[in-house]
Every structure is written in structure tokens, then in C-alpha cells.
Amino acid sequence: EADIYQTPRYLVIGTGKKITLECSQTMGHDKMYWYQQDPGMELHLIHYSYGVNSTEKGDLSSESTVSRIRTEHFPLTLESARPSHTSQYLCASSEGVGLLGNEKLFFGSGTQLSVL
Amino acid sequence: DQQVKQNSPSLSVQEGRISILNCDYTNSMFDYFLWYKKYPAEGPTFLISISSIKDKNEDGRFTVFLNKSAKHLSLHIVPSQPGDSAVYFCAASGNTNAGKSTFGDGTTLTVKP
């Protein structure tokens, strides 16, 4: 199984603060993803990356940004947190190469973000 | 427009009985389908998958059935165990969206002892 780690697990923060959610994987996967999920709702893809220096916006518009400077690291940053950003953020990776290929995702434990 | 739908938000079954979770999709270009299991405050974990060239895939107590003409798939858990209580997400992907997965809303399964 892939090892993929997210920190922090829980974060409570005030409006206007800048935050970075960390995600690291040790399996050397090229593809990494960020999903946002609220209770009873589907997982929404907000960012993805097919490798170093590759980042794309997902299907759900998000005010967050991501970077992919190293294969194993895919942090997500919110420059100014708002209560509407309160959600669970899930990082995932997969071992596919290139644009094609369907494969399973390995998820981290998630970060539950609450913005007051 | 949601392309993957799980119309039952919740399902409750008795331990030892069969659990059947359903999923419908609208995009005929999807050709790979997956089920994930999610416990509260944790990330989803992969359970089982099926390619569109097959209509059934089995792994222990878990079987996934695919009906392409109806654009419908189902997950059967037999026998159900209390540890199976979790949220189950159906996901679909295809080469037309570069393999990215589209998820349903999830079904919360409760298995009563």
C-alpha cells in the first residue's frame, strides 16, 4: 500500500489567515490530487498534478493554490481563509503515468479545516 | 450536472445479511469504476474496481456488478459485518477525462450486530 501523509489532521483558524495544508507520499507516484469533501456530498477535485512542475485546476473552482516542486510533496495553500473554506481536504496519489490510464487512488487521512 | 449518483444516502442491514449498494452514471465514456470505503475523519480506502469489459468482479466478501446498458453498478457485501459500517463512495473514470475520477455522494452503510 502507498504511504501518503497529510498534516495537520485538524485545523481551526480565524478568517483572513494564510494556511498551508501539507501532503507527502513515499511511493514515488507521479499523479497527485486534492479533493474537497463535505458530509453527505461527493468528493470534488480541486487541484491535480501529473508530475513535478505540473499543476492543474480541478472541476470545482477553488481559491486555493498548489505547487509541485518535488515528486513526493504537494502542498495546498489558502492565502486568506474564509468560513466558506470550512471542509475536509483530502490528498491522494496514483501510480499512473501520463494523461491516460485509470487507476485507484491512495488517500491520506485528510485535514478537517474549520475557519471561524 | 452530477455524472455519478448514489441515490440511497443510507442503508441499514443486519449482520450476516447481504448489503447492496447502488450507483448510476450518465457519462457513457466512463470505462473504469471503483468503490471506496471511508470511515469518519479518515481518507477513503480503495475497495474494489471493475473495467467496462467485464460485468462482474469478486474479491472475498465483495462483488461489484456492472450493467453497461443501464449505466448502473452495484456493490454486494456478503456476509455483512459490523466493521463494514462506513460511507461507501462509487467513482468512475475514463480516458476522456485523463483518468480523473468522478465520485458519487456516498452511501452510509450501518451493519447492526
XYZ file of N, CA and C in Angstrom:
687
model
N 0.824 -1.208 0.000
C 0.000 0.000 0.000
C 0.861 1.262 0.000
N 0.326 2.312 -0.652
C 1.042 3.580 -0.689
C 0.967 4.239 0.671
N 2.001 4.972 1.000
C 2.021 5.755 2.210
C 1.872 7.213 1.827
N 0.804 7.809 2.294
C 0.554 9.207 1.975
C 0.087 9.905 3.241
N 0.705 11.011 3.522
C 0.542 11.659 4.816
C 0.052 13.085 4.645
N -0.895 13.449 5.496
C -1.407 14.814 5.496
C -1.268 15.409 6.887
N -0.831 16.657 6.933
C -0.806 17.399 8.195
C -1.285 18.820 7.948
N -1.946 19.422 8.952
C -2.406 18.784 10.186
C -3.667 17.959 9.936
N -4.070 17.147 10.890
C -5.317 16.394 10.775
C -6.514 17.309 11.004
N -6.353 18.222 11.932
C -7.419 19.172 12.256
C -6.808 20.562 12.364
N -7.549 21.562 11.874
C -7.063 22.938 11.935
C -8.242 23.873 12.127
N -8.186 24.648 13.199
C -9.183 25.690 13.445
C -8.457 27.019 13.372
N -8.952 27.913 12.512
C -8.216 29.132 12.239
C -9.185 30.285 12.023
N -8.713 31.492 12.255
C -9.562 32.661 12.088
C -9.588 33.153 10.652
N -10.623 33.880 10.330
C -10.782 34.445 8.986
C -9.603 35.348 8.635
N -9.136 35.232 7.407
C -8.066 36.087 6.911
C -6.680 35.514 7.043
N -6.543 34.413 7.778
C -5.222 33.811 7.954
C -4.790 33.042 6.714
N -3.485 32.995 6.511
C -2.914 32.182 5.435
C -2.590 30.809 5.991
N -2.977 29.768 5.271
C -2.700 28.416 5.744
C -2.140 27.563 4.616
N -1.337 26.583 5.003
C -0.824 25.595 4.051
C -1.111 24.212 4.601
N -1.777 23.411 3.782
C -2.039 22.015 4.131
C -0.978 21.168 3.447
N -0.324 20.324 4.250
C 0.785 19.549 3.727
C 0.334 18.164 3.279
N 0.953 17.665 2.217
C 0.689 16.323 1.723
C 1.979 15.758 1.169
N 2.349 14.580 1.636
C 3.552 13.914 1.154
C 3.278 12.443 0.945
N 3.889 11.890 -0.111
C 3.759 10.453 -0.355
C 5.144 9.871 -0.628
N 5.308 8.632 -0.232
C 6.630 7.997 -0.279
C 6.716 6.913 -1.342
N 5.731 6.830 -2.212
C 5.696 5.748 -3.196
C 6.207 6.170 -4.557
N 6.622 7.415 -4.695
C 7.139 7.860 -5.982
C 6.070 8.035 -7.050
N 4.809 8.198 -6.631
C 3.729 8.381 -7.607
C 3.861 9.722 -8.319
N 3.647 9.697 -9.635
C 3.680 10.953 -10.389
C 2.397 11.769 -10.199
N 1.257 11.080 -10.142
C -0.018 11.789 -10.089
C -0.427 12.054 -8.648
N -0.791 13.301 -8.380
C -1.319 13.671 -7.070
C -2.530 14.575 -7.229
N -3.412 14.523 -6.223
C -4.700 15.203 -6.319
C -5.073 15.816 -4.974
N -5.869 16.876 -5.041
C -6.538 17.412 -3.857
C -8.040 17.382 -4.107
N -8.749 16.777 -3.142
C -10.201 16.751 -3.176
C -10.732 17.501 -1.956
N -11.932 18.042 -2.127
C -12.645 18.700 -1.038
C -13.948 17.941 -0.829
N -14.254 17.647 0.428
C -15.466 16.875 0.685
C -16.205 17.376 1.907
N -17.500 17.580 1.760
C -18.376 17.933 2.871
C -19.276 16.743 3.175
N -19.750 16.627 4.403
C -20.567 15.463 4.783
C -21.760 15.285 3.852
N -21.972 14.060 3.406
C -23.104 13.745 2.550
C -22.947 14.190 1.110
N -21.769 14.668 0.783
C -21.545 15.165 -0.581
C -20.422 14.365 -1.243
N -20.364 14.521 -2.580
C -19.297 13.808 -3.286
C -17.962 14.486 -3.055
N -16.893 13.781 -3.390
C -15.563 14.374 -3.374
C -15.408 15.243 -4.625
N -15.008 16.489 -4.418
C -14.813 17.401 -5.539
C -13.318 17.588 -5.786
N -12.881 17.368 -7.015
C -11.487 17.561 -7.373
C -11.208 19.056 -7.508
N -10.237 19.568 -6.723
C -9.930 20.992 -6.792
C -8.569 21.268 -7.444
N -7.621 20.349 -7.327
C -6.324 20.501 -7.993
C -5.756 19.130 -8.311
N -4.921 19.057 -9.355
C -4.186 17.837 -9.603
C -2.858 18.137 -10.278
N -2.008 17.145 -10.236
C -0.666 17.285 -10.793
C -0.247 15.955 -11.397
N 0.358 16.017 -12.583
C 0.836 14.803 -13.234
C 2.350 14.623 -13.071
N 2.963 15.512 -12.324
C 4.385 15.370 -12.076
C 4.977 16.688 -11.624
N 6.285 16.693 -11.429
C 6.970 17.903 -10.973
C 6.717 19.051 -11.943
N 6.422 20.206 -11.370
C 6.146 21.449 -12.107
C 4.866 21.402 -12.933
N 4.036 20.388 -12.701
C 2.733 20.286 -13.364
C 1.631 20.480 -12.332
N 0.780 21.491 -12.531
C -0.392 21.670 -11.680
C -1.559 22.131 -12.550
N -2.738 21.621 -12.235
C -3.937 21.971 -12.983
C -5.079 22.179 -12.004
N -5.999 23.049 -12.370
C -7.202 23.222 -11.564
C -8.181 22.096 -11.863
N -8.913 21.713 -10.846
C -9.853 20.624 -10.986
C -11.216 21.089 -11.446
N -12.202 20.231 -11.204
C -13.551 20.506 -11.690
C -14.276 21.530 -10.827
N -13.891 21.644 -9.574
C -14.532 22.583 -8.665
C -13.620 23.789 -8.481
N -14.188 24.957 -8.714
C -13.415 26.177 -8.548
C -12.967 26.327 -7.103
N -11.738 26.690 -6.916
C -11.209 26.835 -5.564
C -10.297 28.049 -5.505
N -10.304 28.739 -4.372
C -9.428 29.881 -4.184
C -8.055 29.465 -3.686
N -7.836 28.190 -3.556
C -6.550 27.701 -3.096
C -5.578 27.572 -4.258
N -4.297 27.444 -3.916
C -3.267 27.204 -4.922
C -2.417 26.022 -4.476
N -1.737 25.404 -5.427
C -0.874 24.268 -5.118
C 0.470 24.452 -5.811
N 1.433 23.665 -5.380
C 2.739 23.643 -6.035
C 3.242 22.207 -6.045
N 4.111 21.908 -6.985
C 4.690 20.557 -7.074
C 6.158 20.710 -7.484
N 6.967 20.996 -6.499
C 8.390 21.200 -6.733
C 9.145 19.883 -6.617
N 8.607 18.999 -5.781
C 9.212 17.667 -5.621
C 8.141 16.620 -5.850
N 8.529 15.468 -6.342
C 7.560 14.408 -6.635
C 6.730 14.043 -5.424
N 7.371 13.999 -4.259
C 6.691 13.472 -3.080
C 5.836 14.495 -2.348
N 5.891 15.766 -2.721
C 5.286 16.823 -1.922
C 4.300 17.638 -2.754
N 3.080 17.835 -2.219
C 2.033 18.542 -2.983
C 1.215 19.392 -2.013
N 1.777 20.501 -1.538
C 1.063 21.333 -0.562
C -0.025 22.188 -1.187
N -1.044 22.482 -0.396
C -2.153 23.333 -0.811
C -2.165 24.561 0.099
N -2.304 25.738 -0.506
C -2.252 26.995 0.253
C -3.507 27.824 0.037
N -4.016 28.342 1.138
C -5.098 29.328 1.103
C -4.517 30.643 1.600
N -4.510 31.667 0.758
C -3.882 32.942 1.126
C -4.669 33.673 2.213
N -6.007 33.552 2.162
C -6.843 34.253 3.136
C -8.065 33.397 3.416
N -8.022 32.673 4.514
C -9.090 31.725 4.812
C -10.399 32.437 5.144
N -11.491 31.820 4.706
C -12.839 32.332 4.999
C -13.692 31.186 5.510
N -14.791 31.506 6.223
C -15.669 30.425 6.728
C -16.165 29.487 5.624
N -16.317 29.993 4.403
C -16.775 29.133 3.304
C -15.736 28.074 2.931
N -14.518 28.213 3.421
C -13.479 27.215 3.158
C -13.526 26.056 4.140
N -14.405 26.140 5.116
C -14.544 25.053 6.093
C -14.969 23.780 5.377
N -14.160 22.725 5.499
C -14.415 21.487 4.771
C -13.350 20.465 5.147
N -13.493 19.254 4.613
C -12.422 18.278 4.723
C -11.639 18.273 3.408
N -10.323 18.342 3.519
C -9.454 18.352 2.353
C -8.675 17.034 2.316
N -8.814 16.347 1.192
C -8.210 15.029 1.036
C -7.169 15.054 -0.075
N -5.986 14.593 0.248
C -4.914 14.477 -0.742
C -4.846 13.020 -1.195
N -4.542 12.812 -2.452
C -4.460 11.458 -2.982
C -3.344 11.362 -4.013
N -2.903 10.156 -4.259
C -1.921 9.921 -5.320
C -2.278 8.637 -6.042
N -1.746 8.489 -7.241
C -1.932 7.259 -8.001
C -0.684 7.009 -8.823
N -0.496 5.768 -9.223
C 0.777 5.397 -9.835
C 0.754 5.438 -11.348
N -0.337 5.932 -11.948
C -0.388 6.005 -13.393
C 0.631 6.971 -13.954
N 0.938 6.769 -15.228
C 1.918 7.627 -15.901
C 1.214 8.340 -17.046
N 1.447 9.623 -17.162
C 0.879 10.354 -18.278
C -0.595 10.654 -18.110
N -1.223 11.062 -19.195
C -2.614 11.507 -19.144
C -3.596 10.354 -19.152
N -3.192 9.230 -19.677
C -4.127 8.126 -19.808
C -3.982 7.140 -18.669
N -4.929 6.280 -18.585
C -4.837 5.230 -17.574
C -5.769 5.467 -16.420
N -6.519 4.463 -16.098
C -7.416 4.523 -14.964
C -6.803 3.711 -13.842
N -6.698 4.283 -12.699
C -6.112 3.534 -11.605
C -6.687 4.010 -10.284
N -6.471 3.197 -9.274
C -7.033 3.522 -7.980
C -6.232 4.622 -7.311
N -6.930 5.349 -6.443
C -6.315 6.428 -5.695
C -5.965 5.949 -4.289
N -4.848 6.447 -3.802
C -4.450 6.231 -2.417
C -4.622 7.566 -1.705
N -5.437 7.568 -0.652
C -5.758 8.811 0.031
C -4.997 8.944 1.344
N -4.715 10.192 1.699
C -4.262 10.491 3.027
C -5.446 10.516 3.992
N -5.150 10.780 5.263
C -6.209 10.771 6.278
C -7.063 12.022 6.257
N -6.638 13.022 5.504
C -7.439 14.228 5.383
C -7.088 15.293 6.408
N -7.419 16.537 6.076
C -7.332 17.657 7.017
C -8.725 18.245 7.155
N -9.226 18.260 8.378
C -10.522 18.894 8.636
C -10.251 20.344 9.004
N -10.653 21.249 8.120
C -10.399 22.675 8.311
C -11.664 23.384 8.767
N -11.544 24.142 9.821
C -12.645 24.982 10.293
C -12.155 26.420 10.352
N -12.843 27.296 9.635
C -12.478 28.709 9.619
C -13.567 29.490 10.344
N -13.162 30.173 11.392
C -14.136 30.873 12.232
C -14.358 32.320 11.767
N -24.196 19.227 -13.569
C -24.981 18.006 -13.594
C -24.104 16.853 -13.073
N -24.595 16.189 -12.038
C -23.799 15.167 -11.409
C -23.744 13.928 -12.285
N -22.564 13.456 -12.621
C -22.411 12.340 -13.543
C -22.420 10.985 -12.855
N -22.171 10.964 -11.562
C -22.194 9.720 -10.789
C -23.131 9.940 -9.604
N -24.132 9.080 -9.495
C -25.141 9.284 -8.463
C -25.329 8.034 -7.623
N -25.377 8.250 -6.327
C -25.734 7.186 -5.411
C -27.018 7.655 -4.732
N -28.125 7.093 -5.140
C -29.419 7.639 -4.746
C -29.858 7.278 -3.338
N -29.169 6.341 -2.718
C -29.524 5.992 -1.341
C -28.494 6.582 -0.393
N -28.859 7.603 0.372
C -27.880 8.196 1.290
C -27.469 7.245 2.408
N -28.367 6.325 2.759
C -28.057 5.424 3.866
C -28.705 4.065 3.636
N -28.098 3.070 4.293
C -28.590 1.692 4.208
C -28.271 1.011 5.535
N -29.255 0.300 6.063
C -29.054 -0.413 7.319
C -29.381 -1.879 7.109
N -28.452 -2.766 7.497
C -28.679 -4.199 7.335
C -28.252 -4.918 8.614
N -28.750 -6.130 8.761
C -28.391 -6.952 9.909
C -27.102 -7.706 9.598
N -26.296 -7.877 10.636
C -25.067 -8.653 10.498
C -25.366 -10.012 9.880
N -24.528 -10.417 8.925
C -24.691 -11.709 8.284
C -25.523 -11.679 7.013
N -26.287 -10.586 6.847
C -27.115 -10.488 5.649
C -26.342 -9.809 4.529
N -26.963 -9.714 3.362
C -26.318 -9.073 2.216
C -26.566 -7.566 2.234
N -25.516 -6.805 1.915
C -25.654 -5.363 1.698
C -25.497 -5.118 0.208
N -26.409 -4.337 -0.352
C -26.339 -3.982 -1.776
C -26.343 -2.472 -1.894
N -25.246 -1.949 -2.408
C -25.127 -0.502 -2.615
C -25.147 -0.231 -4.111
N -25.905 0.768 -4.503
C -26.121 1.047 -5.918
C -25.498 2.364 -6.363
N -25.198 2.414 -7.650
C -24.557 3.592 -8.236
C -24.988 3.698 -9.695
N -25.363 4.881 -10.122
C -25.732 5.130 -11.516
C -24.824 6.207 -12.103
N -24.545 6.095 -13.384
C -23.718 7.108 -14.027
C -24.355 7.525 -15.345
N -23.993 8.704 -15.810
C -24.620 9.222 -17.023
C -23.649 9.313 -18.202
N -22.362 9.364 -17.932
C -21.370 9.546 -18.993
C -20.996 8.195 -19.588
N -21.378 7.961 -20.829
C -21.116 6.670 -21.460
C -19.635 6.456 -21.765
N -18.817 7.501 -21.596
C -17.384 7.366 -21.847
C -16.624 6.828 -20.628
N -17.300 6.733 -19.495
C -16.640 6.125 -18.337
C -16.380 4.649 -18.642
N -15.180 4.176 -18.334
C -14.887 2.777 -18.620
C -14.186 2.062 -17.463
N -14.112 2.732 -16.337
C -13.472 2.112 -15.180
C -14.182 2.615 -13.946
N -14.544 1.674 -13.068
C -15.380 2.036 -11.931
C -14.756 1.473 -10.653
N -14.845 2.262 -9.596
C -14.203 1.877 -8.348
C -15.155 2.122 -7.181
N -14.967 1.368 -6.140
C -15.646 1.602 -4.868
C -14.595 1.882 -3.802
N -14.892 2.898 -2.993
C -14.039 3.246 -1.872
C -14.869 3.204 -0.602
N -14.181 2.929 0.484
C -14.809 2.882 1.803
C -14.187 3.977 2.658
N -15.014 4.690 3.416
C -14.489 5.802 4.207
C -15.058 5.774 5.621
N -14.157 5.754 6.588
C -14.553 5.905 7.987
C -14.496 7.389 8.352
N -15.263 7.808 9.371
C -15.255 9.215 9.789
C -13.849 9.710 10.107
N -13.553 10.921 9.689
C -12.274 11.581 9.961
C -11.087 10.837 9.358
N -11.319 9.986 8.360
C -10.222 9.331 7.656
C -10.410 9.512 6.154
N -9.350 9.243 5.399
C -9.479 9.290 3.956
C -10.085 8.003 3.427
N -10.670 8.054 2.232
C -11.220 6.834 1.616
C -10.124 5.813 1.345
N -10.494 4.545 1.393
C -9.574 3.476 1.007
C -10.216 2.670 -0.117
N -9.391 2.274 -1.048
C -9.874 1.518 -2.204
C -10.410 0.163 -1.771
N -11.534 -0.212 -2.380
C -12.164 -1.484 -2.021
C -12.101 -2.475 -3.189
N -12.661 -2.098 -4.312
C -12.745 -2.994 -5.454
C -13.022 -2.160 -6.695
N -12.624 -2.685 -7.860
C -12.864 -1.958 -9.100
C -13.334 -2.912 -10.180
N -13.815 -2.332 -11.271
C -14.235 -3.132 -12.414
C -14.033 -2.332 -13.689
N -13.535 -3.011 -14.706
C -13.378 -2.401 -16.011
C -14.638 -2.650 -16.822
N -14.878 -1.778 -17.800
C -16.106 -1.901 -18.591
C -16.136 -3.141 -19.483
N -15.007 -3.825 -19.603
C -15.013 -5.032 -20.418
C -15.534 -6.238 -19.628
N -15.771 -6.024 -18.345
C -16.280 -7.091 -17.505
C -17.644 -6.697 -16.948
N -18.404 -7.684 -16.487
C -19.673 -7.356 -15.844
C -19.706 -7.766 -14.383
N -18.622 -8.375 -13.923
C -18.571 -8.807 -12.528
C -17.119 -8.925 -12.095
N -16.878 -8.482 -10.862
C -15.564 -8.681 -10.262
C -15.752 -8.996 -8.793
N -15.033 -9.999 -8.330
C -15.244 -10.501 -6.974
C -13.933 -10.483 -6.198
N -14.027 -10.095 -4.934
C -12.859 -10.104 -4.066
C -13.327 -10.417 -2.648
N -13.239 -11.680 -2.298
C -13.685 -12.094 -0.967
C -15.169 -11.871 -0.776
N -15.525 -11.098 0.231
C -16.946 -10.836 0.513
C -17.539 -9.765 -0.395
N -16.716 -9.139 -1.196
C -17.153 -8.002 -2.012
C -17.236 -8.392 -3.485
N -18.374 -8.064 -4.095
C -18.576 -8.295 -5.522
C -19.156 -7.040 -6.129
N -18.596 -6.627 -7.250
C -19.155 -5.491 -7.971
C -19.724 -5.994 -9.292
N -20.935 -5.550 -9.600
C -21.622 -5.894 -10.839
C -21.774 -4.626 -11.678
N -21.543 -4.769 -12.977
C -21.681 -3.634 -13.891
C -22.674 -3.967 -14.984
N -23.658 -3.108 -15.162
C -24.635 -3.213 -16.239
C -24.460 -1.988 -17.132
N -23.689 -2.159 -18.195
C -23.345 -1.007 -19.044
C -24.555 -0.426 -19.747
N -25.460 -1.276 -20.181
C -26.626 -0.767 -20.917
C -27.492 0.113 -20.026
N -27.544 -0.229 -18.738
C -28.333 0.565 -17.788
C -27.498 1.644 -17.128
N -26.189 1.661 -17.398
C -25.278 2.596 -16.744
C -25.432 2.500 -15.231
N -25.323 1.292 -14.749
C -25.576 1.016 -13.342
C -24.551 0.018 -12.823
N -24.067 0.282 -11.616
C -23.240 -0.717 -10.960
C -23.675 -0.862 -9.510
N -23.358 -2.016 -8.967
C -23.727 -2.278 -7.586
C -22.602 -3.008 -6.874
N -22.545 -2.783 -5.591
C -21.572 -3.453 -4.723
C -22.346 -4.351 -3.771
N -21.988 -5.626 -3.760
C -22.607 -6.578 -2.854
C -21.599 -6.983 -1.789
N -22.048 -6.958 -0.553
C -21.201 -7.383 0.561
C -21.910 -8.548 1.246
N -21.261 -9.717 1.200
C -21.871 -10.909 1.782
C -20.802 -11.760 2.483
N -20.970 -12.110 3.754
C -21.979 -11.560 4.661
C -21.533 -10.213 5.222
N -22.451 -9.381 5.555
C -22.113 -8.080 6.118
C -21.650 -8.227 7.564
N -20.682 -7.398 7.932
C -20.133 -7.427 9.292
C -20.195 -6.015 9.890
N -20.272 -5.900 11.206
C -20.343 -4.564 11.824
C -19.177 -3.654 11.411
N -18.008 -4.245 11.184
C -16.856 -3.464 10.748
C -17.000 -2.892 9.353
N -18.022 -3.340 8.617
C -18.271 -2.789 7.287
C -19.001 -1.456 7.373
N -19.463 -1.091 8.541
C -20.187 0.180 8.708
C -19.268 1.339 8.363
N -19.632 2.089 7.343
C -18.788 3.170 6.816
C -19.562 3.870 5.710
N -18.944 4.883 5.134
C -19.515 5.513 3.946
C -18.840 4.895 2.722
N -19.623 4.507 1.745
C -19.109 3.883 0.534
C -19.315 4.834 -0.646
N -18.211 5.131 -1.327
C -18.253 6.016 -2.486
C -18.038 5.210 -3.755
N -18.858 5.483 -4.727
C -18.687 4.963 -6.068
C -17.920 6.018 -6.867
N -17.008 5.596 -7.732
C -16.251 6.525 -8.560
C -16.138 5.965 -9.962
N -16.051 6.858 -10.938
C -15.936 6.443 -12.330
C -14.872 7.281 -13.015
N -14.197 6.679 -13.966
C -13.191 7.421 -14.723
C -13.128 6.890 -16.152
N -12.493 7.676 -17.012
C -12.339 7.268 -18.392
C -11.204 8.046 -19.015
N -10.666 7.536 -20.097
C -9.538 8.216 -20.722
C -9.911 9.585 -21.273
N -11.213 9.821 -21.472
C -11.628 11.125 -21.991
C -11.428 12.232 -20.965
N -11.389 11.887 -19.688
C -11.086 12.917 -18.686
C -9.741 12.636 -18.040
N -8.848 12.086 -18.849
C -7.471 11.851 -18.433
C -7.381 10.986 -17.184
N -8.332 10.083 -17.032
C -8.267 9.149 -15.920
C -8.683 9.712 -14.584
N -9.093 10.969 -14.543
C -9.507 11.548 -13.261
C -10.828 10.933 -12.837
N -10.965 10.692 -11.556
C -12.157 10.031 -11.040
C -13.240 11.034 -10.674
N -14.485 10.675 -11.011
C -15.666 11.430 -10.598
C -16.402 10.598 -9.558
N -16.726 11.215 -8.425
C -17.288 10.494 -7.297
C -18.784 10.745 -7.139
N -19.470 9.760 -6.557
C -20.844 9.939 -6.118
C -20.875 10.552 -4.722
N -22.097 10.761 -4.200
C -22.268 11.402 -2.900
C -21.974 10.485 -1.725
N -21.934 9.191 -1.992
C -21.687 8.244 -0.905
C -22.965 7.681 -0.315
N -22.872 6.460 0.176
C -23.958 5.799 0.911
C -23.410 5.354 2.252
N -24.090 5.756 3.321
C -23.668 5.350 4.667
C -24.289 4.000 4.996
N -23.433 3.010 5.151
C -23.889 1.656 5.494
C -23.736 1.436 6.989
N -24.808 0.968 7.606
C -24.769 0.589 9.018
C -25.122 -0.886 9.111
N -24.215 -1.668 9.675
C -24.456 -3.088 9.865
C -24.698 -3.322 11.352
N -25.900 -3.772 11.670
C -26.287 -3.950 13.071
C -25.947 -5.350 13.550
N -25.334 -5.443 14.756
C -24.973 -6.778 15.288
C -26.222 -7.613 15.603
